[in-house]
mmCIF file of C-alpha atoms in Angstrom:
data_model
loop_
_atom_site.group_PDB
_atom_site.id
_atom_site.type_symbol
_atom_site.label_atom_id
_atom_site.label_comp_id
_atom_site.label_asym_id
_atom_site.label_seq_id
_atom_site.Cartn_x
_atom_site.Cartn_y
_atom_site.Cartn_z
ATOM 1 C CA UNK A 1 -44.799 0.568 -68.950
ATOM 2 C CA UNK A 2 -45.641 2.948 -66.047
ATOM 3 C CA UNK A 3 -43.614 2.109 -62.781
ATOM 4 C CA UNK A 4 -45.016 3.919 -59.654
ATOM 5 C CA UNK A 5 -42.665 4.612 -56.876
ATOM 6 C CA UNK A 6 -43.464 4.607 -53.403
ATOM 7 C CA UNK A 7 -41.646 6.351 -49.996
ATOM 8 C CA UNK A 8 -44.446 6.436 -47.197
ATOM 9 C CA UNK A 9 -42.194 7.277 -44.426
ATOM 10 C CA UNK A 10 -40.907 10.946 -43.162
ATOM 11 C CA UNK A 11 -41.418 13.561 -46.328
ATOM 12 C CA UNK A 12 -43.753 11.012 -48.128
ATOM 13 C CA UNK A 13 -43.786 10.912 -51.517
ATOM 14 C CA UNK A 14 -44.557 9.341 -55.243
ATOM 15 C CA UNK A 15 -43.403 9.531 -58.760
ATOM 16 C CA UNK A 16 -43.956 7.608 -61.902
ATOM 17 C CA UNK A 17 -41.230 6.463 -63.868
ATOM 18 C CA UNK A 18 -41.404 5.572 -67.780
ATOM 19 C CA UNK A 19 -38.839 4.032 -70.027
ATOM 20 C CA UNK A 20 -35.789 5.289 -67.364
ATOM 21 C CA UNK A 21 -37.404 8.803 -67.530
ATOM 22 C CA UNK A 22 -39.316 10.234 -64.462
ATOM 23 C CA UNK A 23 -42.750 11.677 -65.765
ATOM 24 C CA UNK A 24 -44.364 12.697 -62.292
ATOM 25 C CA UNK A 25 -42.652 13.187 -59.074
ATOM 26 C CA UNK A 26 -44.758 14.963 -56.102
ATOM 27 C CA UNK A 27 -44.246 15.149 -52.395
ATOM 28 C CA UNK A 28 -47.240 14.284 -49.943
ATOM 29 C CA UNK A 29 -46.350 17.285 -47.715
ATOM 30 C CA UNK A 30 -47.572 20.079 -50.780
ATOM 31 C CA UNK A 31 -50.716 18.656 -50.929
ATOM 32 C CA UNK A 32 -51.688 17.496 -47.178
ATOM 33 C CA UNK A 33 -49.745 20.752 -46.000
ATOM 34 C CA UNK A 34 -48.371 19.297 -43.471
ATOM 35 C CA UNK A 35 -44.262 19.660 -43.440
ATOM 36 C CA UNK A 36 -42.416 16.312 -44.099
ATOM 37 C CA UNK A 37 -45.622 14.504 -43.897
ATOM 38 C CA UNK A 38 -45.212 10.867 -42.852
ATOM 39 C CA UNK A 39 -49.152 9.662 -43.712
ATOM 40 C CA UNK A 40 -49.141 7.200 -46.446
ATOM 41 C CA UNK A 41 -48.867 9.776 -50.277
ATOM 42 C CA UNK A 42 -52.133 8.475 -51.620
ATOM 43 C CA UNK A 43 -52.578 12.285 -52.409
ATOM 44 C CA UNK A 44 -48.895 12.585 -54.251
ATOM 45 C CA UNK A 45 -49.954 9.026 -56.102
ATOM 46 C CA UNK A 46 -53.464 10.792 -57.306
ATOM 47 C CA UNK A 47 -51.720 13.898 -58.436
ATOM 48 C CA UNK A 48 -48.974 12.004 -60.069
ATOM 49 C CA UNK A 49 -51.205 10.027 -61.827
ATOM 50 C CA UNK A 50 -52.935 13.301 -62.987
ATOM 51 C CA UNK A 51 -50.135 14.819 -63.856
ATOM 52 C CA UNK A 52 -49.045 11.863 -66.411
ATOM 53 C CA UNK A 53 -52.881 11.345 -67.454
ATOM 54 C CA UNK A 54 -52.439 7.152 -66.274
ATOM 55 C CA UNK A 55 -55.396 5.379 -64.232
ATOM 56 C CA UNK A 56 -54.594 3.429 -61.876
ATOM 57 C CA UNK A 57 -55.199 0.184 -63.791
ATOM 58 C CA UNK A 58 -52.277 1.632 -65.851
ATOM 59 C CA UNK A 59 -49.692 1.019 -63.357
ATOM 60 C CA UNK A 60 -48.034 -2.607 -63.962
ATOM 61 C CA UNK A 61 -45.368 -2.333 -61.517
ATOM 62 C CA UNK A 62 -45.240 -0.496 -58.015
ATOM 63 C CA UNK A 63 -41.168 -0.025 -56.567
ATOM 64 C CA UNK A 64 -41.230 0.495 -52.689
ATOM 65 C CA UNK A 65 -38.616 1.822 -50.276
ATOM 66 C CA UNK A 66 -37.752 -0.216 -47.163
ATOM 67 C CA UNK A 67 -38.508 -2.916 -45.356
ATOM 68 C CA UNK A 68 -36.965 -3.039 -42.642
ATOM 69 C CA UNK A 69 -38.680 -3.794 -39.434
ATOM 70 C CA UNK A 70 -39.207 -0.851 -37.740
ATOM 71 C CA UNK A 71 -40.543 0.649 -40.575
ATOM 72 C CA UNK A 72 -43.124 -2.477 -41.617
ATOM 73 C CA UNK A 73 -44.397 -1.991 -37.535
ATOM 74 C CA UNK A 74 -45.220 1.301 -38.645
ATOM 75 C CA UNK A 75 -46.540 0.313 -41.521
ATOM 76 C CA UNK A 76 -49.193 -2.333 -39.181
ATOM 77 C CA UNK A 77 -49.245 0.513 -36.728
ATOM 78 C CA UNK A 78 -49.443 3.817 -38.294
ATOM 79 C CA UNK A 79 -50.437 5.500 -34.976
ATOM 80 C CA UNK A 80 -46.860 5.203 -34.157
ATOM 81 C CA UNK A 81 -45.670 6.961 -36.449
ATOM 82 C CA UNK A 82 -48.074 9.634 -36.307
ATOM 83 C CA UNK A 83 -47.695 10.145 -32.607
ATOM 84 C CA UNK A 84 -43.797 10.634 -33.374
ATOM 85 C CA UNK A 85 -44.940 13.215 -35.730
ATOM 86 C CA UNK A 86 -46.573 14.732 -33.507
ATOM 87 C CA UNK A 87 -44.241 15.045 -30.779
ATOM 88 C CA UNK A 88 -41.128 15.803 -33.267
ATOM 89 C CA UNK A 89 -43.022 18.637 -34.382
ATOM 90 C CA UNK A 90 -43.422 19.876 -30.817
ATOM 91 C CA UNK A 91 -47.564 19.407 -31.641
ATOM 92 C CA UNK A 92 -48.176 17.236 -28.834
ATOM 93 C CA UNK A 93 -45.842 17.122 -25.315
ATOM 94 C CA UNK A 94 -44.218 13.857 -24.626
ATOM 95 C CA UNK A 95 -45.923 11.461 -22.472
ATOM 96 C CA UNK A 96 -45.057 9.343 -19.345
ATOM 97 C CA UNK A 97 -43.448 6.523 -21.909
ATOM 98 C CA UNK A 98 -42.122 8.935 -24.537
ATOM 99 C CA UNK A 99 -38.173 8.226 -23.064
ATOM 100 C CA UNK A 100 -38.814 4.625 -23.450
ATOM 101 C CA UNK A 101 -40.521 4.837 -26.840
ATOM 102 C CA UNK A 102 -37.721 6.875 -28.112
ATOM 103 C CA UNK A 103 -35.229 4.422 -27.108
ATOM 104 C CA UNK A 104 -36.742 1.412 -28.638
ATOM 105 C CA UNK A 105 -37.301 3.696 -31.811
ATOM 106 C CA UNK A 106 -33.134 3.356 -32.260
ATOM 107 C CA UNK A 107 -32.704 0.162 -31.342
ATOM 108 C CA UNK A 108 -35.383 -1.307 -33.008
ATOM 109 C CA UNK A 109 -34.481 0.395 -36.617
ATOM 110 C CA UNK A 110 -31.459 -1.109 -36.304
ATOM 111 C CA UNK A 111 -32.909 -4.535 -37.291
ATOM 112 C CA UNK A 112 -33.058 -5.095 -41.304
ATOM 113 C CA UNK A 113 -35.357 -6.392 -43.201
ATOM 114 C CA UNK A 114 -36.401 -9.991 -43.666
ATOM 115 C CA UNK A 115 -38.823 -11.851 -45.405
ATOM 116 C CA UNK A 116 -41.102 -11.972 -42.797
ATOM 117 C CA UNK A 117 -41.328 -8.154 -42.403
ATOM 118 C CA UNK A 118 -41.108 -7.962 -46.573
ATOM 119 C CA UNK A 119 -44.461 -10.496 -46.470
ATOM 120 C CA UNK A 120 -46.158 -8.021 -43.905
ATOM 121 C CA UNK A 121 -44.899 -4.664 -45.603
ATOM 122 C CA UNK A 122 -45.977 -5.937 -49.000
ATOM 123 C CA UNK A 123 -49.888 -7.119 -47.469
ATOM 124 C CA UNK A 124 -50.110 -3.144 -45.729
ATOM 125 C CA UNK A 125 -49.244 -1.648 -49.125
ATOM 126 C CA UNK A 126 -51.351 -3.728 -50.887
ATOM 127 C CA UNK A 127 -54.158 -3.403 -49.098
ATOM 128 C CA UNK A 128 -53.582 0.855 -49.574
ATOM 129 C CA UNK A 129 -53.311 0.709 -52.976
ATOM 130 C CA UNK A 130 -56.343 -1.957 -53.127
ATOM 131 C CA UNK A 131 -58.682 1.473 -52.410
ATOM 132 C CA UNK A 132 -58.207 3.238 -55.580
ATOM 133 C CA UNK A 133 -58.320 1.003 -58.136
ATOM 134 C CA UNK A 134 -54.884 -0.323 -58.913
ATOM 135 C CA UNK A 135 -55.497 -3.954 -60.008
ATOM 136 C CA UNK A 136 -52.932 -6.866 -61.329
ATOM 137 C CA UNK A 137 -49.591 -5.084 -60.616
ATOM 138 C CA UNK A 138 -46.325 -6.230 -59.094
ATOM 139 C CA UNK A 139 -44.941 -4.843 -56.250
ATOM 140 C CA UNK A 140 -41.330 -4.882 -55.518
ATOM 141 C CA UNK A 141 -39.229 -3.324 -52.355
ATOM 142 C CA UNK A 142 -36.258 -1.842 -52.731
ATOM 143 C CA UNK A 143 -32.867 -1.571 -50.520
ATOM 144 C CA UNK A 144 -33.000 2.003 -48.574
ATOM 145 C CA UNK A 145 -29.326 2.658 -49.194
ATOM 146 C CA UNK A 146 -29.707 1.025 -53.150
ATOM 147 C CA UNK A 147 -32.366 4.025 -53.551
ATOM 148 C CA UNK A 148 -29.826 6.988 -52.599
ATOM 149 C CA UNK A 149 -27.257 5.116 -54.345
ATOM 150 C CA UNK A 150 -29.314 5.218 -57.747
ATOM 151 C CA UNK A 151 -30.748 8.351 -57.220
ATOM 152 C CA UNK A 152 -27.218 9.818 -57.383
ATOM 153 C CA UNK A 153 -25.687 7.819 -59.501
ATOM 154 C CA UNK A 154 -28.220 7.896 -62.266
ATOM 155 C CA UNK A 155 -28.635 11.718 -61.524
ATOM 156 C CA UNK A 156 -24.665 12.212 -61.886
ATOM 157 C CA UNK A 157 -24.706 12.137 -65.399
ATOM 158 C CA UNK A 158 -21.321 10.611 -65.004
ATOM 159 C CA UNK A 159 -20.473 7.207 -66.958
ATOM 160 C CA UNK A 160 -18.731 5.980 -63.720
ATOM 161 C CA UNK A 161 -18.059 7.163 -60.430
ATOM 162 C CA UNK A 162 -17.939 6.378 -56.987
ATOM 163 C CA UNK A 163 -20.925 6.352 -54.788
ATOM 164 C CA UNK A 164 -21.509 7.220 -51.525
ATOM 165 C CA UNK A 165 -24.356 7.295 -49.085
ATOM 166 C CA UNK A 166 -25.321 8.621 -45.518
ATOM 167 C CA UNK A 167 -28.032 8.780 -43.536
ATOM 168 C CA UNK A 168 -29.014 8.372 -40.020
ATOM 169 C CA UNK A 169 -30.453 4.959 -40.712
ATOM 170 C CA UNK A 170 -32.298 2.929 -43.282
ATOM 171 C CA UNK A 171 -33.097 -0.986 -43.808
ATOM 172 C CA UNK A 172 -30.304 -1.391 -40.701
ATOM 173 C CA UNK A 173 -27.264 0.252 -42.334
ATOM 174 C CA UNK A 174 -26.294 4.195 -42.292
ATOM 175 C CA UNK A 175 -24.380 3.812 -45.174
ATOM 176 C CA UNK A 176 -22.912 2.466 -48.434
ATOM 177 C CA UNK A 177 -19.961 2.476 -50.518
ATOM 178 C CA UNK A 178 -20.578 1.312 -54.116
ATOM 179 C CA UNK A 179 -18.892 1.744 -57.955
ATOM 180 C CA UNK A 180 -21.357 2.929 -60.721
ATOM 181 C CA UNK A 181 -19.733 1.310 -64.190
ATOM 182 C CA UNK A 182 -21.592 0.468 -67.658
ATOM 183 C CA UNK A 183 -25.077 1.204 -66.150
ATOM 184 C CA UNK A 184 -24.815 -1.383 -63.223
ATOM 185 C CA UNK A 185 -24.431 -0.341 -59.259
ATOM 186 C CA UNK A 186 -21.873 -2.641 -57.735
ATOM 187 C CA UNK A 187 -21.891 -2.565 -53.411
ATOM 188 C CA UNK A 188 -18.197 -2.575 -52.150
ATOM 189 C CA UNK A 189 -19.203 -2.187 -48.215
ATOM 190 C CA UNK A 190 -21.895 -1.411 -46.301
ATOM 191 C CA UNK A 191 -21.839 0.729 -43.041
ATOM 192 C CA UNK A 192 -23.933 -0.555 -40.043
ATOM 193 C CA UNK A 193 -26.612 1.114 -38.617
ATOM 194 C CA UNK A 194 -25.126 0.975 -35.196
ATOM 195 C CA UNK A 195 -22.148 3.868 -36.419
ATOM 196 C CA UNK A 196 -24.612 5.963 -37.621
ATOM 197 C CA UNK A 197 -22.861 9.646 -38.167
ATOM 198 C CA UNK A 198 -26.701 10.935 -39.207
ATOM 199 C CA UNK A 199 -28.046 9.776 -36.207
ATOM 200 C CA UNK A 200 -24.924 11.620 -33.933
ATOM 201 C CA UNK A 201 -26.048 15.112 -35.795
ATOM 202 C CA UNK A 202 -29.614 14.451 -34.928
ATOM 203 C CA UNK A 203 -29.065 13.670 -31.586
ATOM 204 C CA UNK A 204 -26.775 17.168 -31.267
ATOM 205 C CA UNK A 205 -30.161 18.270 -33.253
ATOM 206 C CA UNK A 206 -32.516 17.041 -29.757
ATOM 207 C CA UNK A 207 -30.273 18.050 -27.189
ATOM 208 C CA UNK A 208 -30.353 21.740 -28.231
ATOM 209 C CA UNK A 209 -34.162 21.377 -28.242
ATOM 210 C CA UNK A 210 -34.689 21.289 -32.383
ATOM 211 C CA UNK A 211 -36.506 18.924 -34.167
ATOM 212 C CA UNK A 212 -34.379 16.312 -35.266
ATOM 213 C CA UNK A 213 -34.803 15.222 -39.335
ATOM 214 C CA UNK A 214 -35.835 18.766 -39.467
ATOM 215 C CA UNK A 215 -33.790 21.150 -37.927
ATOM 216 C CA UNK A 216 -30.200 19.257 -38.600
ATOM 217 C CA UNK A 217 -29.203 22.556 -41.085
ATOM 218 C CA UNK A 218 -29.510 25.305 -38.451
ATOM 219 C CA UNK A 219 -27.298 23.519 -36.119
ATOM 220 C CA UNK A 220 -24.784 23.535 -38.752
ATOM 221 C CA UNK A 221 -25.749 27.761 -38.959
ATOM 222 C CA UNK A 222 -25.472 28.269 -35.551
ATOM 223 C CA UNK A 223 -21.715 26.678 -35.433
ATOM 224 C CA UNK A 224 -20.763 29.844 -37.415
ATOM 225 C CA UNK A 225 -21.377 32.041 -34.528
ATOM 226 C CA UNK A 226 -18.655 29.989 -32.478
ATOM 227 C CA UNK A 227 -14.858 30.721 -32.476
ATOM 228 C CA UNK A 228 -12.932 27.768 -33.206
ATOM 229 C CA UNK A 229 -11.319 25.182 -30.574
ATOM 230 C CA UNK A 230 -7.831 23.333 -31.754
ATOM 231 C CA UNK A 231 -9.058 20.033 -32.458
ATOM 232 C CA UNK A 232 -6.865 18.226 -29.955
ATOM 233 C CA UNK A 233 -9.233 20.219 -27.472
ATOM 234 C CA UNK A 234 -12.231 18.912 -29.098
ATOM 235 C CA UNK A 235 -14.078 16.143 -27.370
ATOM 236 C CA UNK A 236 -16.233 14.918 -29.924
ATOM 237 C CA UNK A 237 -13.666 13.798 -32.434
ATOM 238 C CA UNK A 238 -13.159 10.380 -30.511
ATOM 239 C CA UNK A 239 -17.120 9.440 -31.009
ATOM 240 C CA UNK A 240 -16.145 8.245 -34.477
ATOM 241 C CA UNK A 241 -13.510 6.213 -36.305
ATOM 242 C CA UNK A 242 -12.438 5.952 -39.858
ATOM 243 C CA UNK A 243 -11.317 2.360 -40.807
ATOM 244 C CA UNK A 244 -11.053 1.930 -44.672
ATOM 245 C CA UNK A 245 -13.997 3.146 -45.966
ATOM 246 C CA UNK A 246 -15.946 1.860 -42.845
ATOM 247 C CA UNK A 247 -17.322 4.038 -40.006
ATOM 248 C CA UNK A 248 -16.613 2.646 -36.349
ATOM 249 C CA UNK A 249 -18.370 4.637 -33.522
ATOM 250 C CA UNK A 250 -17.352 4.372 -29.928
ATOM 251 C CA UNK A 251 -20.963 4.183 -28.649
ATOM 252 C CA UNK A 252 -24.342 2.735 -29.365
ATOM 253 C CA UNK A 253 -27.070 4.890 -30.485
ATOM 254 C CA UNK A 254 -28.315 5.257 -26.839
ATOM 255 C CA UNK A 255 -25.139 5.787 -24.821
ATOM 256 C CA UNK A 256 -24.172 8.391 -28.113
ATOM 257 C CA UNK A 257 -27.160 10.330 -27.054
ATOM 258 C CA UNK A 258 -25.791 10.507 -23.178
ATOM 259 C CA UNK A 259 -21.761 11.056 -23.948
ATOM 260 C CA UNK A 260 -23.214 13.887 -25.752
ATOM 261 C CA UNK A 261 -25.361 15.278 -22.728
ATOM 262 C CA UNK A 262 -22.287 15.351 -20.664
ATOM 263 C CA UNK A 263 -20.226 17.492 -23.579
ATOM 264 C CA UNK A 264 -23.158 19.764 -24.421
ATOM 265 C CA UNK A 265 -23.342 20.751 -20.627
ATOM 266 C CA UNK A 266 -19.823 22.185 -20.415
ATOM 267 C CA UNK A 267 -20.431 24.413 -23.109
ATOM 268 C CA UNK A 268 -23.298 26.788 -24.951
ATOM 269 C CA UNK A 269 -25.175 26.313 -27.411
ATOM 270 C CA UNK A 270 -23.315 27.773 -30.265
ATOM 271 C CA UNK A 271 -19.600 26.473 -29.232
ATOM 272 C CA UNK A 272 -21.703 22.680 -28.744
ATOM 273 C CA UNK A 273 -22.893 23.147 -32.728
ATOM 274 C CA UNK A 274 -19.677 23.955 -33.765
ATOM 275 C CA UNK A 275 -18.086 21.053 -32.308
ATOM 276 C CA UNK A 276 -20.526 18.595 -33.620
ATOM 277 C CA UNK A 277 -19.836 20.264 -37.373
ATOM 278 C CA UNK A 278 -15.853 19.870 -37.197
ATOM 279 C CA UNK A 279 -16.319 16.470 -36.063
ATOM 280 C CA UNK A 280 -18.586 15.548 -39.070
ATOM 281 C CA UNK A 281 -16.636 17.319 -41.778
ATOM 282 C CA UNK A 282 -13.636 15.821 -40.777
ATOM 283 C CA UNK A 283 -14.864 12.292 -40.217
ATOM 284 C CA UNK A 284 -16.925 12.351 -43.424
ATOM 285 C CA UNK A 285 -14.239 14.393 -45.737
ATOM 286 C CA UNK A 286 -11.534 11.452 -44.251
ATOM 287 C CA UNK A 287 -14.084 8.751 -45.679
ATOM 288 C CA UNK A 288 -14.434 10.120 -48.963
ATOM 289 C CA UNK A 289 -10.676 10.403 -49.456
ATOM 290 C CA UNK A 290 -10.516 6.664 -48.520
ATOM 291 C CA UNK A 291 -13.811 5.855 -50.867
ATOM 292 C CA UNK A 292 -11.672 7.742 -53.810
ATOM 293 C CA UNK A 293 -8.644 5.997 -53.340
ATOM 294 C CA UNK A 294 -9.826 2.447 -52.787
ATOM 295 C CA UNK A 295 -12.383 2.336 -55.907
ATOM 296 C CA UNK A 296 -9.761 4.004 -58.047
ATOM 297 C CA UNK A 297 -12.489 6.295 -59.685
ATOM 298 C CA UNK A 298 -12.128 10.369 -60.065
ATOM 299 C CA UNK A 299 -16.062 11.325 -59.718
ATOM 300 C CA UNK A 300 -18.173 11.306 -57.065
ATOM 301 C CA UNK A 301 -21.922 10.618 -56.635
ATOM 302 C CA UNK A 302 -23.193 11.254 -52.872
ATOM 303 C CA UNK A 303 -26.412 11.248 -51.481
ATOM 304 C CA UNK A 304 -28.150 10.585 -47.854
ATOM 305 C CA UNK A 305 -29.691 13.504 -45.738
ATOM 306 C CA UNK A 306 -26.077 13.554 -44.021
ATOM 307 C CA UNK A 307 -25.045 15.363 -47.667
ATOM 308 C CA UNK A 308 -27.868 17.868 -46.890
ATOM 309 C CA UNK A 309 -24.726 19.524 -44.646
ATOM 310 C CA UNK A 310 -23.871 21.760 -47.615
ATOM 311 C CA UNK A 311 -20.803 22.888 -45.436
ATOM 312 C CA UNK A 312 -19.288 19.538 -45.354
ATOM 313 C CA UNK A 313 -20.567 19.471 -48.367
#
């Protein structure tokens, strides 16, 4: 049985998957050329079907990533998410409403999914796929956070281990804690959407006029170029809290984004990157000592682009 997945957000994307072995995986952006493409991968589906020589009358079952409600508007609206595009890539300048846009965009993906925006999701999808032939399949959505969490567990090679994974935000929650035993992913906690550590690094991203989901690795190079400041002295480790293996932050998305405006003023560009980095290695290395000791387990699996920061790493 051939299982196609699906991502059709930001760096869009399909694979096929056979028997627990992937046979085809290709990313949209290689073939539209178009970095971290965010159109729908109907060229990565064609090439993966290529690549595995499958029609797409082959395909029984189709596995989909999020359906959350921001992301099924964008789904009904792909203009949207094409005009973000367009303005995170610095291709088009912001408009009059682009400051109110963007701050809907957070608090809207904070809402998860439901079966009303599952129903609409699964009619947008279908109707995509209707186009090139695939006929008779079943089409199933899939947790954001569940997706990171088997990627790296199943990737680990480890028999158990814990799991852990961060992002800025998917499906409402920026996080998960789970334990990977005999096969089976078990969730011990979730981590709302609302403490988002991913989204504080891409707002430090914005402010120093990069593109945010993009650019989050070069602020993490340009803190190298700072000379350190005794953490007591840093004002940026109070935007977070470590409670258990849950993640409390001190502001909403949207008052995050203007704390940080006041801190980045005081100080240059460099010295602003640097105190952003210390912040998130120390908050994230504090939850991973407090994900090892409550599961009990000696391995790791991580995954979220907040484990793209090889430093923290």
């Amino acid at each position: 049985m051939y299982i196609l997945g699906i991502w059709d957000g930001h760096d869009s994307g399909a694979a096929i998957v056979s028997d627990g072995r992937v046979l085809a995986a290709v990313n949209e952006e290689r073939l539209s050329r178009r970095k971290l493409e965010v159109e729908f991968p109907e060229r990565a589906i064609t090439a993966c079907l290529d690549l595995v020589g499958a029609r797409p009358v082959d395909i029984n079952h189709i596995a989909v990533s999020t359906a959350d409600f921001s992301k099924t508007l964008t789904r009904i609206f792909p203009k949207l998410k094409e005009e973000y595009y367009q303005i995170r890539r610095r291709k088009k300048a912001p408009g009059f409403a682009s400051q109110i846009k963007k701050a809907a965009k957070y608090k809207l993906t904070e809402i998860g999914p439901s079966g009303i925006t599952r129903y609409l999701s699964e009619r947008v999808v279908r109707k995509r796929l209707g186009l090139p032939g695939f006929q008779d399949f079943r089409i199933s959505f899939f947790d954001h956070h569940e997706c990171h969490a088997a990627a790296a567990a199943f990737g680990s090679g480890f028999d158990e281990c814990a799991v852990l994974t961060l992002d800025g935000i998917g499906d409402g929650l920026s996080g998960t804690v789970s334990v990977f035993k005999n096969g089976a992913i078990r969730r011990l906690h979730a981590i709302s959407g609302k403490s988002s550590l991913g989204i504080f690094f891409e707002h430090v991203t914005n402010l120093m006029n990069m593109r945010e989901l993009e650019d989050e690795g070069k602020v993490m190079a340009l803190a190298t170029y700072a000379y350190p400041i005794p953490d007591s002295e840093n004002p940026l480790l109070d935007f977070f809290k470590i409670e258990g293996v849950d993640v409390r932050a001190k502001y909403g998305a949207l008052g995050m984004y203007q704390e940080l405006k006041k801190v980045f003023w005081r100080y240059p560009s460099e010295q602003f990157a640097w105190l952003a980095q210390r912040m998130f290695e120390l908050k994230v290395a504090e939850l991973v000592t407090n994900v090892m000791e409550t599961t009990g387990q000696r391995r790791l699996a991580l995954a979220g682009g907040a484990f793209s920061n090889i430093k923290t790493n």
